[in-house]
Amino acid sequence: MTVVSSIDLPGFPQVGLPTPTPTIVRVRKRGAGVSGSVDTESPPSWGTSLQGFLLSRHFVTFWSVVFAVFFFGFATKGTFDPATIGAYFPGHFFSAQADALLQGRLWVEKSNLPGECYFRDGNCYGYYGLPPSLVRIPLVLVLGVQDSELTTVFLAVAAGIAVWAALDLCRRVLSREDSIGDRAAAGFMAVAAIVLGPGSALMLASDAYVYQEAILWSVAGLMVGIDLFWRWWVERRDRQFVGAVIALTIAAASRPSTAFVGMALALGLVVARAIRRRIGWRMLAGAAVLAVVPVVAVIGVFALKFGTFTPPYDSYEGLNFRFIQYNMSNNDGKFGSSAKFIPTSTLAYLRPDTLQIETEWPFIRYKFGRPYGQDPLERITYVPPAKRDSMNVEPTVSITNVMPLPLAATIAAAVAIFRRRRQRHELLILAALVTPLVLMATIQSIASRYLADFYPLLAAGTAFSATLLPRFRRAGWNSRAVVTLGVAALTAISIPIVLALAAQYNWTYRFGIL
């Protein structure tokens, strides 16, 4: 089947559009069509086979739903009770904030946010964003505040959306590569489904607390936004760009550290077009919206809540916690974000020796955490200028140990994109997804749940590594055998490692900070 299509937008060159039919093998012929090329596609041979199913959008939807159900069961400790909530945090903040929005205010009762209030004029405000509360408004109207929190349900929904967007991006990148072959492409999707699903860092954010839900909604928004931005860059359809802006705004409003992803993408877009001298007013207006709206969504809510553009740490209730006070005593009496924590956080999240192997269940345990208090663990390595014990450290593990295969795939994809000097928009996406990690590393806390912030970067990198499959198929038999065995081994162990760590963190660990 031969299809020629294009779209002409002011400020953009004409771009040939791919057909919506999934395609793996493509032979390009020059000299036809308005853009100078024609995509001649071999007839899909997928049919109803397993390979065809793995390469279809139906698999992406099916697996995302299955994962969401699995995630929900794990988050509820196997009870599938939607009322399950973390033992330490009995509040109902997001449903209480939804109720507050219905009443025209943003503060909540202190009992709905124990230990985490920021006080202003005697009222309790949370620094968490509005999207998790907005989705609860219909439930609050029907069920009231106490019965509409349902944290585990929303955790599972957000995690499922993140996996759907990640696998959709993988499928679409695969569909544009030449001569991959059904078997290799299907194998790629099967591996991605595991290492970006139940074998991913998303599971470390499965405990039923507001912190985890804010992270997962942010991750879901980022993944949908990046999926749509990539599709827009390839296809240039306005609705994709608008959808990307909305999704990135939801991500930023859920977790402020993601606010600058849109700005980074917009800056890269303007620079790329300036180099090619193809800047139009429409492109500049779109880039401005992409850069500004997510940031405004964050600082605007902060201004309404706190009267400032950032949370006022001097009014933070958590400063009264014993271990927080101890951390402050080692940080010149201060608590808050600082660039001096970046080296220490980076080492903690990347070092490869954060696991302990034991002979008793669950066999894999955390190595680093608080060296004092309940269930002490080894002290992390502090890198100057951060002082020893100046950070609030929960049991933590590195992304190197949790998602080694996606991490390696992301590095390989970035190197390949840079060396072949094409598809630079994918390198731009990867660079933009680093910005939340830089901001996360400035936090005066280190925790395993923060590893979920790596998920968008590693999911996108995994998708872009599909461009290496043609080179893999051309490699010698020995090389392909070694890579295949390595990928299979890392995929197989990803689920038990992640679930063992998540089970310890969710089911046995207590914050111990009161």
Short mmCIF file of C-alpha atoms in Angstrom, two decimals:
data_model
loop_
_atom_site.label_atom_id
_atom_site.label_comp_id
_atom_site.label_asym_id
_atom_site.label_seq_id
_atom_site.Cartn_x
_atom_site.Cartn_y
_atom_site.Cartn_z
CA MET A 1 0.00 0.00 0.00
CA THR A 2 1.39 3.38 -1.03
CA VAL A 3 0.36 6.49 0.85
CA VAL A 4 1.47 10.07 0.33
CA SER A 5 0.30 12.73 2.73
CA SER A 6 1.56 16.05 3.98
CA ILE A 7 0.58 19.00 6.04
CA ASP A 8 1.60 22.61 5.50
CA LEU A 9 1.64 24.85 8.58
CA PRO A 10 2.95 28.41 8.65
CA GLY A 11 6.46 28.37 10.00
CA PHE A 12 6.95 24.65 9.28
CA PRO A 13 8.21 22.74 6.25
CA GLN A 14 5.94 20.27 4.58
CA VAL A 15 6.31 16.96 6.35
CA GLY A 16 5.21 13.58 5.07
CA LEU A 17 2.83 11.88 7.49
CA PRO A 18 3.11 8.21 8.40
CA THR A 19 0.08 6.01 7.93
CA PRO A 20 -1.69 4.92 11.07
CA THR A 21 -1.20 1.28 10.11
CA PRO A 22 1.60 -0.32 12.23
CA THR A 23 4.64 -0.93 10.01
CA ILE A 24 8.02 -2.45 10.66
CA VAL A 25 9.55 -3.01 7.20
CA ARG A 26 9.71 0.04 4.97
CA VAL A 27 11.43 0.60 1.60
CA ARG A 28 11.90 4.24 0.66
CA LYS A 29 11.74 5.35 -2.98
CA ARG A 30 12.82 8.76 -4.14
CA GLY A 31 11.21 11.02 -6.69
CA ALA A 32 7.51 10.87 -5.88
CA GLY A 33 5.14 12.97 -3.82
CA VAL A 34 5.25 16.55 -2.69
CA SER A 35 7.94 15.86 -0.07
CA GLY A 36 10.14 13.98 -2.52
CA SER A 37 9.62 10.49 -1.12
CA VAL A 38 7.10 7.72 -0.92
CA ASP A 39 6.78 5.12 1.81
CA THR A 40 6.18 1.78 0.17
CA GLU A 41 5.09 -0.54 2.95
CA SER A 42 5.19 -4.29 2.90
CA PRO A 43 1.83 -5.81 3.87
CA PRO A 44 1.69 -6.40 7.64
CA SER A 45 2.23 -10.07 8.36
CA TRP A 46 1.19 -9.85 12.00
CA GLY A 47 -2.32 -11.25 11.60
CA THR A 48 -3.54 -12.82 14.83
CA SER A 49 -0.16 -14.26 15.83
CA LEU A 50 1.53 -13.51 19.14
CA GLN A 51 4.08 -11.34 17.35
CA GLY A 52 1.33 -9.33 15.74
CA PHE A 53 -0.42 -8.86 19.06
CA LEU A 54 2.75 -7.67 20.80
CA LEU A 55 3.25 -5.07 18.07
CA SER A 56 -0.31 -3.77 18.15
CA ARG A 57 -1.93 -0.94 20.07
CA HIS A 58 -4.26 -3.55 21.56
CA PHE A 59 -1.32 -5.07 23.41
CA VAL A 60 -0.32 -1.66 24.75
CA THR A 61 -3.82 -1.13 26.15
CA PHE A 62 -4.16 -4.71 27.40
CA TRP A 63 -0.83 -4.74 29.20
CA SER A 64 -1.42 -1.31 30.76
CA VAL A 65 -4.72 -2.50 32.25
CA VAL A 66 -3.17 -5.75 33.48
CA PHE A 67 -0.34 -3.81 35.07
CA ALA A 68 -2.73 -1.35 36.72
CA VAL A 69 -4.67 -4.24 38.28
CA PHE A 70 -1.42 -5.87 39.43
CA PHE A 71 -0.21 -2.55 40.82
CA PHE A 72 -3.50 -2.07 42.68
CA GLY A 73 -3.25 -5.51 44.22
CA PHE A 74 0.32 -4.88 45.33
CA ALA A 75 -0.49 -1.44 46.72
CA THR A 76 -3.34 -2.91 48.79
CA LYS A 77 -1.06 -5.71 50.06
CA GLY A 78 -3.12 -8.29 48.24
CA THR A 79 -6.48 -7.29 49.74
CA PHE A 80 -7.74 -5.28 46.74
CA ASP A 81 -9.39 -2.99 49.28
CA PRO A 82 -9.57 0.50 47.73
CA ALA A 83 -9.72 2.07 51.19
CA THR A 84 -6.16 0.92 51.99
CA ILE A 85 -3.99 3.81 53.13
CA GLY A 86 -0.48 4.12 54.53
CA ALA A 87 -0.18 3.40 58.25
CA TYR A 88 1.85 6.51 59.03
CA PHE A 89 -0.27 8.96 57.12
CA PRO A 90 -3.98 8.53 57.97
CA GLY A 91 -5.08 11.80 56.38
CA HIS A 92 -7.28 12.36 53.33
CA PHE A 93 -5.50 15.33 51.83
CA PHE A 94 -6.41 15.13 48.16
CA SER A 95 -10.12 14.52 48.79
CA ALA A 96 -10.08 17.24 51.47
CA GLN A 97 -8.44 19.64 49.01
CA ALA A 98 -11.10 18.72 46.43
CA ASP A 99 -13.76 19.58 48.99
CA ALA A 100 -11.95 22.84 49.74
CA LEU A 101 -11.95 23.73 46.04
CA LEU A 102 -15.71 23.20 45.96
CA GLN A 103 -15.96 25.67 48.83
CA GLY A 104 -13.76 28.23 47.13
CA ARG A 105 -10.60 27.83 49.24
CA LEU A 106 -7.30 25.93 49.21
CA TRP A 107 -6.60 25.17 52.88
CA VAL A 108 -7.62 21.95 54.60
CA GLU A 109 -8.12 20.80 58.16
CA LYS A 110 -4.86 19.90 59.86
CA SER A 111 -6.16 16.38 60.54
CA ASN A 112 -6.15 15.72 56.79
CA LEU A 113 -2.45 16.50 56.43
CA PRO A 114 -0.77 15.44 59.70
CA GLY A 115 2.82 16.51 59.99
CA GLU A 116 3.02 18.08 56.54
CA CYS A 117 1.15 21.40 56.86
CA TYR A 118 2.51 24.72 55.71
CA PHE A 119 0.75 27.28 57.88
CA ARG A 120 -0.46 30.63 56.65
CA ASP A 121 -2.79 32.78 58.74
CA GLY A 122 -3.37 29.76 60.95
CA ASN A 123 -4.62 27.60 58.06
CA CYS A 124 -3.04 24.36 56.85
CA TYR A 125 -1.92 24.19 53.22
CA GLY A 126 -0.20 21.36 51.37
CA TYR A 127 2.47 21.98 48.76
CA TYR A 128 1.03 19.14 46.68
CA GLY A 129 -0.67 20.20 43.47
CA LEU A 130 -4.28 20.29 42.35
CA PRO A 131 -4.65 17.56 39.64
CA PRO A 132 -5.03 14.65 42.13
CA SER A 133 -7.77 16.65 43.84
CA LEU A 134 -9.49 17.74 40.64
CA VAL A 135 -10.03 14.12 39.55
CA ARG A 136 -11.66 13.41 42.92
CA ILE A 137 -14.26 16.17 42.78
CA PRO A 138 -17.02 13.94 41.31
CA LEU A 139 -16.36 11.35 44.03
CA VAL A 140 -16.36 13.95 46.79
CA LEU A 141 -19.74 15.21 45.60
CA VAL A 142 -21.16 11.70 45.86
CA LEU A 143 -19.18 9.97 48.62
CA GLY A 144 -17.86 12.81 50.75
CA VAL A 145 -14.28 13.40 51.88
CA GLN A 146 -13.64 10.30 53.97
CA ASP A 147 -14.75 7.75 51.35
CA SER A 148 -13.30 9.34 48.23
CA GLU A 149 -9.55 9.39 48.94
CA LEU A 150 -9.05 5.90 47.42
CA THR A 151 -5.32 6.48 47.13
CA THR A 152 -4.48 2.98 45.89
CA VAL A 153 -7.01 3.25 43.06
CA PHE A 154 -5.56 6.52 41.80
CA LEU A 155 -2.01 5.23 42.22
CA ALA A 156 -2.88 2.29 39.98
CA VAL A 157 -4.61 4.50 37.40
CA ALA A 158 -1.64 6.89 37.20
CA ALA A 159 0.85 4.00 36.96
CA GLY A 160 -1.23 2.36 34.23
CA ILE A 161 -1.33 5.59 32.22
CA ALA A 162 2.45 5.95 32.53
CA VAL A 163 3.03 2.42 31.24
CA TRP A 164 0.53 2.90 28.41
CA ALA A 165 2.30 6.05 27.21
CA ALA A 166 5.73 4.43 27.53
CA LEU A 167 4.75 1.37 25.47
CA ASP A 168 2.87 3.49 22.95
CA LEU A 169 6.05 5.48 22.38
CA CYS A 170 8.03 2.24 22.00
CA ARG A 171 5.55 0.94 19.43
CA ARG A 172 5.57 4.13 17.41
CA VAL A 173 9.36 4.40 17.32
CA LEU A 174 9.53 0.79 16.19
CA SER A 175 7.02 1.45 13.42
CA ARG A 176 9.30 4.05 11.82
CA GLU A 177 12.47 1.96 11.74
CA ASP A 178 13.57 0.24 8.55
CA SER A 179 13.96 -3.53 8.26
CA ILE A 180 13.69 -4.48 11.91
CA GLY A 181 11.69 -7.66 11.43
CA ASP A 182 8.63 -8.83 13.31
CA ARG A 183 10.46 -11.19 15.66
CA ALA A 184 13.00 -8.63 16.88
CA ALA A 185 10.34 -5.93 17.22
CA ALA A 186 7.98 -8.23 19.14
CA GLY A 187 10.82 -9.27 21.44
CA PHE A 188 11.63 -5.62 22.06
CA MET A 189 8.01 -4.90 23.05
CA ALA A 190 7.89 -7.92 25.36
CA VAL A 191 11.04 -6.84 27.16
CA ALA A 192 9.85 -3.23 27.39
CA ALA A 193 6.53 -4.35 28.86
CA ILE A 194 8.37 -6.04 31.73
CA VAL A 195 11.18 -3.61 32.50
CA LEU A 196 8.90 -0.57 32.14
CA GLY A 197 6.05 -2.23 34.03
CA PRO A 198 6.26 -4.61 37.01
CA GLY A 199 10.05 -4.58 36.84
CA SER A 200 10.34 -0.79 36.99
CA ALA A 201 10.80 1.90 39.63
CA LEU A 202 7.07 2.64 39.48
CA MET A 203 6.60 -0.19 41.97
CA LEU A 204 8.71 1.70 44.52
CA ALA A 205 6.01 4.40 44.54
CA SER A 206 3.16 1.98 45.29
CA ASP A 207 2.65 2.81 48.98
CA ALA A 208 -0.62 4.59 49.67
CA TYR A 209 0.61 8.06 50.59
CA VAL A 210 0.17 11.52 49.09
CA TYR A 211 3.88 11.67 48.25
CA GLN A 212 3.69 8.62 46.00
CA GLU A 213 0.48 9.71 44.31
CA ALA A 214 1.89 13.16 43.50
CA ILE A 215 4.93 11.50 41.94
CA LEU A 216 2.92 9.02 39.87
CA TRP A 217 0.51 11.62 38.47
CA SER A 218 3.53 13.67 37.50
CA VAL A 219 5.18 10.68 35.84
CA ALA A 220 1.95 9.85 33.98
CA GLY A 221 1.62 13.43 32.75
CA LEU A 222 5.23 13.52 31.60
CA MET A 223 4.95 10.24 29.73
CA VAL A 224 1.78 11.25 27.90
CA GLY A 225 3.27 14.67 27.16
CA ILE A 226 6.50 13.21 25.77
CA ASP A 227 4.61 10.63 23.71
CA LEU A 228 2.50 13.40 22.16
CA PHE A 229 5.46 15.74 21.67
CA TRP A 230 7.39 13.04 19.80
CA ARG A 231 4.36 12.33 17.63
CA TRP A 232 3.93 16.04 16.95
CA TRP A 233 7.55 16.42 15.90
CA VAL A 234 7.16 13.54 13.47
CA GLU A 235 3.65 14.27 12.19
CA ARG A 236 3.06 18.00 12.92
CA ARG A 237 -0.56 17.77 13.96
CA ASP A 238 -1.76 20.66 16.09
CA ARG A 239 -3.86 18.53 18.43
CA GLN A 240 -0.76 16.57 19.41
CA PHE A 241 1.08 19.73 20.39
CA VAL A 242 -1.91 21.00 22.39
CA GLY A 243 -2.21 17.64 24.09
CA ALA A 244 1.48 17.70 24.97
CA VAL A 245 1.12 21.13 26.59
CA ILE A 246 -1.88 19.97 28.64
CA ALA A 247 -0.17 16.77 29.77
CA LEU A 248 3.06 18.55 30.73
CA THR A 249 1.03 21.12 32.66
CA ILE A 250 -0.71 18.35 34.60
CA ALA A 251 2.69 16.83 35.36
CA ALA A 252 4.08 20.15 36.62
CA ALA A 253 0.98 20.94 38.67
CA SER A 254 1.27 17.50 40.30
CA ARG A 255 4.99 17.74 41.11
CA PRO A 256 6.79 21.09 40.73
CA SER A 257 10.16 19.55 39.86
CA THR A 258 8.81 18.72 36.38
CA ALA A 259 7.82 22.31 35.56
CA PHE A 260 10.84 23.02 33.37
CA VAL A 261 10.53 20.08 30.97
CA GLY A 262 8.27 22.12 28.68
CA MET A 263 10.66 25.06 28.84
CA ALA A 264 13.60 22.87 27.85
CA LEU A 265 11.64 21.40 24.93
CA ALA A 266 10.55 24.85 23.79
CA LEU A 267 14.09 26.21 23.94
CA GLY A 268 15.41 23.28 21.93
CA LEU A 269 12.63 23.70 19.39
CA VAL A 270 13.43 27.39 18.87
CA VAL A 271 17.17 26.74 18.57
CA ALA A 272 16.62 23.93 16.06
CA ARG A 273 14.39 26.10 13.90
CA ALA A 274 16.72 29.10 14.20
CA ILE A 275 19.63 27.02 12.92
CA ARG A 276 17.56 26.02 9.91
CA ARG A 277 16.15 29.52 9.56
CA ARG A 278 12.59 28.24 9.69
CA ILE A 279 11.14 30.27 12.54
CA GLY A 280 7.57 31.44 12.11
CA TRP A 281 5.25 33.35 14.41
CA ARG A 282 3.09 30.29 14.93
CA MET A 283 6.04 28.20 16.06
CA LEU A 284 7.24 30.94 18.39
CA ALA A 285 3.78 31.29 19.92
CA GLY A 286 3.54 27.53 20.45
CA ALA A 287 7.00 27.38 22.00
CA ALA A 288 6.09 30.23 24.37
CA VAL A 289 2.95 28.42 25.51
CA LEU A 290 4.88 25.17 25.99
CA ALA A 291 7.52 26.95 28.07
CA VAL A 292 5.32 29.21 30.18
CA VAL A 293 2.05 27.40 30.95
CA PRO A 294 3.51 24.54 33.07
CA VAL A 295 5.61 26.97 35.11
CA VAL A 296 2.66 29.32 35.66
CA ALA A 297 0.56 26.36 36.79
CA VAL A 298 3.07 25.73 39.57
CA ILE A 299 3.95 29.20 40.81
CA GLY A 300 0.36 30.40 40.40
CA VAL A 301 -0.95 27.79 42.85
CA PHE A 302 1.95 28.46 45.22
CA ALA A 303 1.14 32.17 45.14
CA LEU A 304 -2.52 31.48 45.95
CA LYS A 305 -1.62 29.13 48.78
CA PHE A 306 1.42 30.72 50.36
CA GLY A 307 1.58 34.26 49.01
CA THR A 308 5.02 33.37 47.57
CA PHE A 309 6.29 31.53 44.51
CA THR A 310 7.88 28.76 46.62
CA PRO A 311 6.74 26.93 49.79
CA PRO A 312 7.82 28.82 52.95
CA TYR A 313 9.91 26.27 54.83
CA ASP A 314 9.92 28.38 57.99
CA SER A 315 6.20 27.59 58.40
CA TYR A 316 6.57 23.86 57.68
CA GLU A 317 5.18 21.62 60.40
CA GLY A 318 7.65 18.87 59.58
CA LEU A 319 10.49 20.94 61.05
CA ASN A 320 9.35 19.67 64.45
CA PHE A 321 10.26 16.07 63.62
CA ARG A 322 13.18 14.78 65.66
CA PHE A 323 15.27 13.51 62.75
CA ILE A 324 14.58 16.61 60.66
CA GLN A 325 15.91 18.72 63.51
CA TYR A 326 18.97 16.50 63.62
CA ASN A 327 19.53 16.99 59.88
CA MET A 328 19.11 20.75 60.30
CA SER A 329 21.70 20.79 63.07
CA ASN A 330 24.19 19.40 60.53
CA ASN A 331 23.12 21.88 57.86
CA ASP A 332 23.63 25.21 59.60
CA GLY A 333 20.10 25.08 61.02
CA LYS A 334 18.46 25.07 57.58
CA PHE A 335 16.02 22.76 55.84
CA GLY A 336 15.11 23.03 52.16
CA SER A 337 16.42 22.56 48.66
CA SER A 338 20.00 23.42 47.81
CA ALA A 339 22.41 22.73 44.96
CA LYS A 340 24.98 21.48 47.48
CA PHE A 341 22.99 18.25 47.84
CA ILE A 342 23.28 17.39 44.13
CA PRO A 343 26.62 15.49 44.31
CA THR A 344 25.49 13.41 47.29
CA SER A 345 22.08 12.63 45.78
CA THR A 346 23.61 11.78 42.40
CA LEU A 347 26.02 9.30 43.97
CA ALA A 348 23.25 7.75 46.07
CA TYR A 349 20.93 7.25 43.10
CA LEU A 350 23.57 5.97 40.65
CA ARG A 351 26.03 3.86 42.68
CA PRO A 352 25.80 0.13 41.84
CA ASP A 353 26.28 -1.28 45.37
CA THR A 354 23.00 -0.39 47.10
CA LEU A 355 21.65 -3.94 47.54
CA GLN A 356 22.35 -6.64 50.11
CA ILE A 357 21.92 -10.29 49.14
CA GLU A 358 20.83 -12.57 52.00
CA THR A 359 19.86 -16.20 52.45
CA GLU A 360 16.53 -15.41 54.08
CA TRP A 361 13.34 -14.06 52.54
CA PRO A 362 13.08 -11.72 50.68
CA PHE A 363 16.78 -12.36 49.86
CA ILE A 364 17.33 -8.82 48.56
CA ARG A 365 17.45 -5.95 51.02
CA TYR A 366 18.29 -2.26 51.25
CA LYS A 367 21.85 -1.45 52.18
CA PHE A 368 21.67 2.30 52.79
CA GLY A 369 19.37 4.42 54.93
CA ARG A 370 19.46 6.09 58.33
CA PRO A 371 22.36 4.77 60.41
CA TYR A 372 20.42 5.59 63.57
CA GLY A 373 16.92 5.15 64.99
CA GLN A 374 14.62 2.24 64.17
CA ASP A 375 16.09 -0.45 61.88
CA PRO A 376 19.42 1.34 61.23
CA LEU A 377 21.15 0.80 57.88
CA GLU A 378 24.51 1.86 56.51
CA ARG A 379 25.15 5.58 56.11
CA ILE A 380 25.24 6.94 52.57
CA THR A 381 28.41 8.64 51.32
CA TYR A 382 28.20 12.41 51.71
CA VAL A 383 29.99 14.42 49.04
CA PRO A 384 31.12 17.96 49.92
CA PRO A 385 29.81 20.56 50.31
CA ALA A 386 27.00 18.52 51.95
CA LYS A 387 27.85 17.70 55.55
CA ARG A 388 27.50 14.30 57.16
CA ASP A 389 23.92 13.51 58.26
CA SER A 390 22.65 16.78 56.82
CA MET A 391 20.03 14.95 54.68
CA ASN A 392 16.90 13.03 55.61
CA VAL A 393 17.68 9.54 54.23
CA GLU A 394 15.07 6.81 54.05
CA PRO A 395 15.96 3.27 52.96
CA THR A 396 17.21 3.90 49.46
CA VAL A 397 18.45 2.04 46.42
CA SER A 398 19.97 3.20 43.15
CA ILE A 399 18.34 3.35 39.73
CA THR A 400 21.37 1.38 38.52
CA ASN A 401 20.23 -1.58 40.62
CA VAL A 402 16.50 -1.16 39.96
CA MET A 403 16.37 -0.42 36.20
CA PRO A 404 19.80 -1.41 34.80
CA LEU A 405 18.51 -2.42 31.37
CA PRO A 406 16.53 0.79 30.65
CA LEU A 407 19.47 2.81 31.97
CA ALA A 408 21.88 1.07 29.61
CA ALA A 409 19.41 1.38 26.72
CA THR A 410 19.00 5.11 27.37
CA ILE A 411 22.75 5.72 27.37
CA ALA A 412 23.17 3.67 24.19
CA ALA A 413 20.31 5.50 22.49
CA ALA A 414 21.67 8.93 23.44
CA VAL A 415 25.14 8.07 22.12
CA ALA A 416 23.73 6.64 18.89
CA ILE A 417 21.49 9.65 18.26
CA PHE A 418 24.38 12.04 18.84
CA ARG A 419 26.80 10.13 16.62
CA ARG A 420 24.54 9.66 13.61
CA ARG A 421 23.42 13.30 13.67
CA ARG A 422 19.78 12.60 12.93
CA GLN A 423 16.61 12.41 14.96
CA ARG A 424 18.07 15.07 17.24
CA HIS A 425 14.58 15.79 18.53
CA GLU A 426 14.87 12.55 20.49
CA LEU A 427 18.10 13.76 22.07
CA LEU A 428 16.28 16.99 22.94
CA ILE A 429 13.54 14.99 24.67
CA LEU A 430 16.08 13.05 26.70
CA ALA A 431 17.86 16.25 27.72
CA ALA A 432 14.57 17.86 28.76
CA LEU A 433 13.72 14.85 30.92
CA VAL A 434 16.95 15.32 32.87
CA THR A 435 15.73 18.64 34.31
CA PRO A 436 13.35 17.05 36.89
CA LEU A 437 16.21 14.86 38.10
CA VAL A 438 18.46 17.86 38.68
CA LEU A 439 15.76 19.57 40.72
CA MET A 440 14.97 16.35 42.59
CA ALA A 441 18.64 16.02 43.52
CA THR A 442 18.52 19.39 45.30
CA ILE A 443 15.98 18.09 47.84
CA GLN A 444 17.31 17.59 51.35
CA SER A 445 15.85 14.08 51.39
CA ILE A 446 16.79 10.83 49.69
CA ALA A 447 14.15 8.12 49.25
CA SER A 448 13.44 5.11 47.06
CA ARG A 449 10.14 6.57 45.88
CA TYR A 450 12.07 9.36 44.15
CA LEU A 451 13.46 6.77 41.74
CA ALA A 452 10.10 6.98 39.95
CA ASP A 453 11.27 10.42 38.78
CA PHE A 454 13.80 8.57 36.59
CA TYR A 455 11.04 6.64 34.84
CA PRO A 456 10.15 9.15 32.05
CA LEU A 457 13.80 9.55 31.04
CA LEU A 458 14.51 5.82 31.03
CA ALA A 459 11.20 4.93 29.36
CA ALA A 460 11.84 7.41 26.55
CA GLY A 461 15.43 6.23 26.25
CA THR A 462 14.28 2.63 26.04
CA ALA A 463 11.84 3.55 23.26
CA PHE A 464 14.54 5.41 21.33
CA SER A 465 16.92 2.47 21.67
CA ALA A 466 14.66 0.67 19.18
CA THR A 467 16.65 2.56 16.54
CA LEU A 468 19.58 0.24 17.37
CA LEU A 469 17.73 -2.93 16.37
CA PRO A 470 18.78 -2.83 12.68
CA ARG A 471 22.43 -2.68 13.78
CA PHE A 472 21.78 -5.53 16.22
CA ARG A 473 20.37 -7.69 13.41
CA ARG A 474 23.48 -7.05 11.29
CA ALA A 475 25.84 -8.06 14.10
CA GLY A 476 27.54 -11.44 14.23
CA TRP A 477 25.90 -14.47 15.81
CA ASN A 478 28.15 -14.40 18.88
CA SER A 479 27.46 -10.74 19.56
CA ARG A 480 23.72 -11.20 19.17
CA ALA A 481 23.79 -14.21 21.49
CA VAL A 482 25.66 -12.33 24.23
CA VAL A 483 23.33 -9.31 24.02
CA THR A 484 20.23 -11.50 23.96
CA LEU A 485 21.30 -13.50 27.01
CA GLY A 486 22.20 -10.33 28.89
CA VAL A 487 18.89 -8.68 28.09
CA ALA A 488 16.98 -11.82 29.05
CA ALA A 489 18.82 -12.12 32.36
CA LEU A 490 18.32 -8.49 33.35
CA THR A 491 14.66 -8.68 32.35
CA ALA A 492 14.09 -11.86 34.35
CA ILE A 493 15.60 -10.53 37.57
CA SER A 494 14.01 -7.07 37.36
CA ILE A 495 10.65 -8.14 38.79
CA PRO A 496 11.89 -10.05 41.89
CA ILE A 497 14.37 -7.29 42.74
CA VAL A 498 11.83 -4.49 42.48
CA LEU A 499 9.06 -6.38 44.27
CA ALA A 500 11.35 -7.46 47.10
CA LEU A 501 12.43 -3.86 47.68
CA ALA A 502 8.91 -2.45 47.31
CA ALA A 503 7.50 -5.04 49.71
CA GLN A 504 10.05 -4.11 52.37
CA TYR A 505 9.46 -0.40 51.91
CA ASN A 506 5.66 -0.62 51.81
CA TRP A 507 4.90 -3.43 54.21
CA THR A 508 7.59 -3.46 56.89
CA TYR A 509 9.27 -0.06 56.95
CA ARG A 510 7.99 2.74 59.18
CA PHE A 511 9.15 6.27 58.74
CA GLY A 512 10.32 6.50 62.34
CA ILE A 513 10.59 10.29 62.32
CA LEU A 514 8.18 11.23 65.10
#
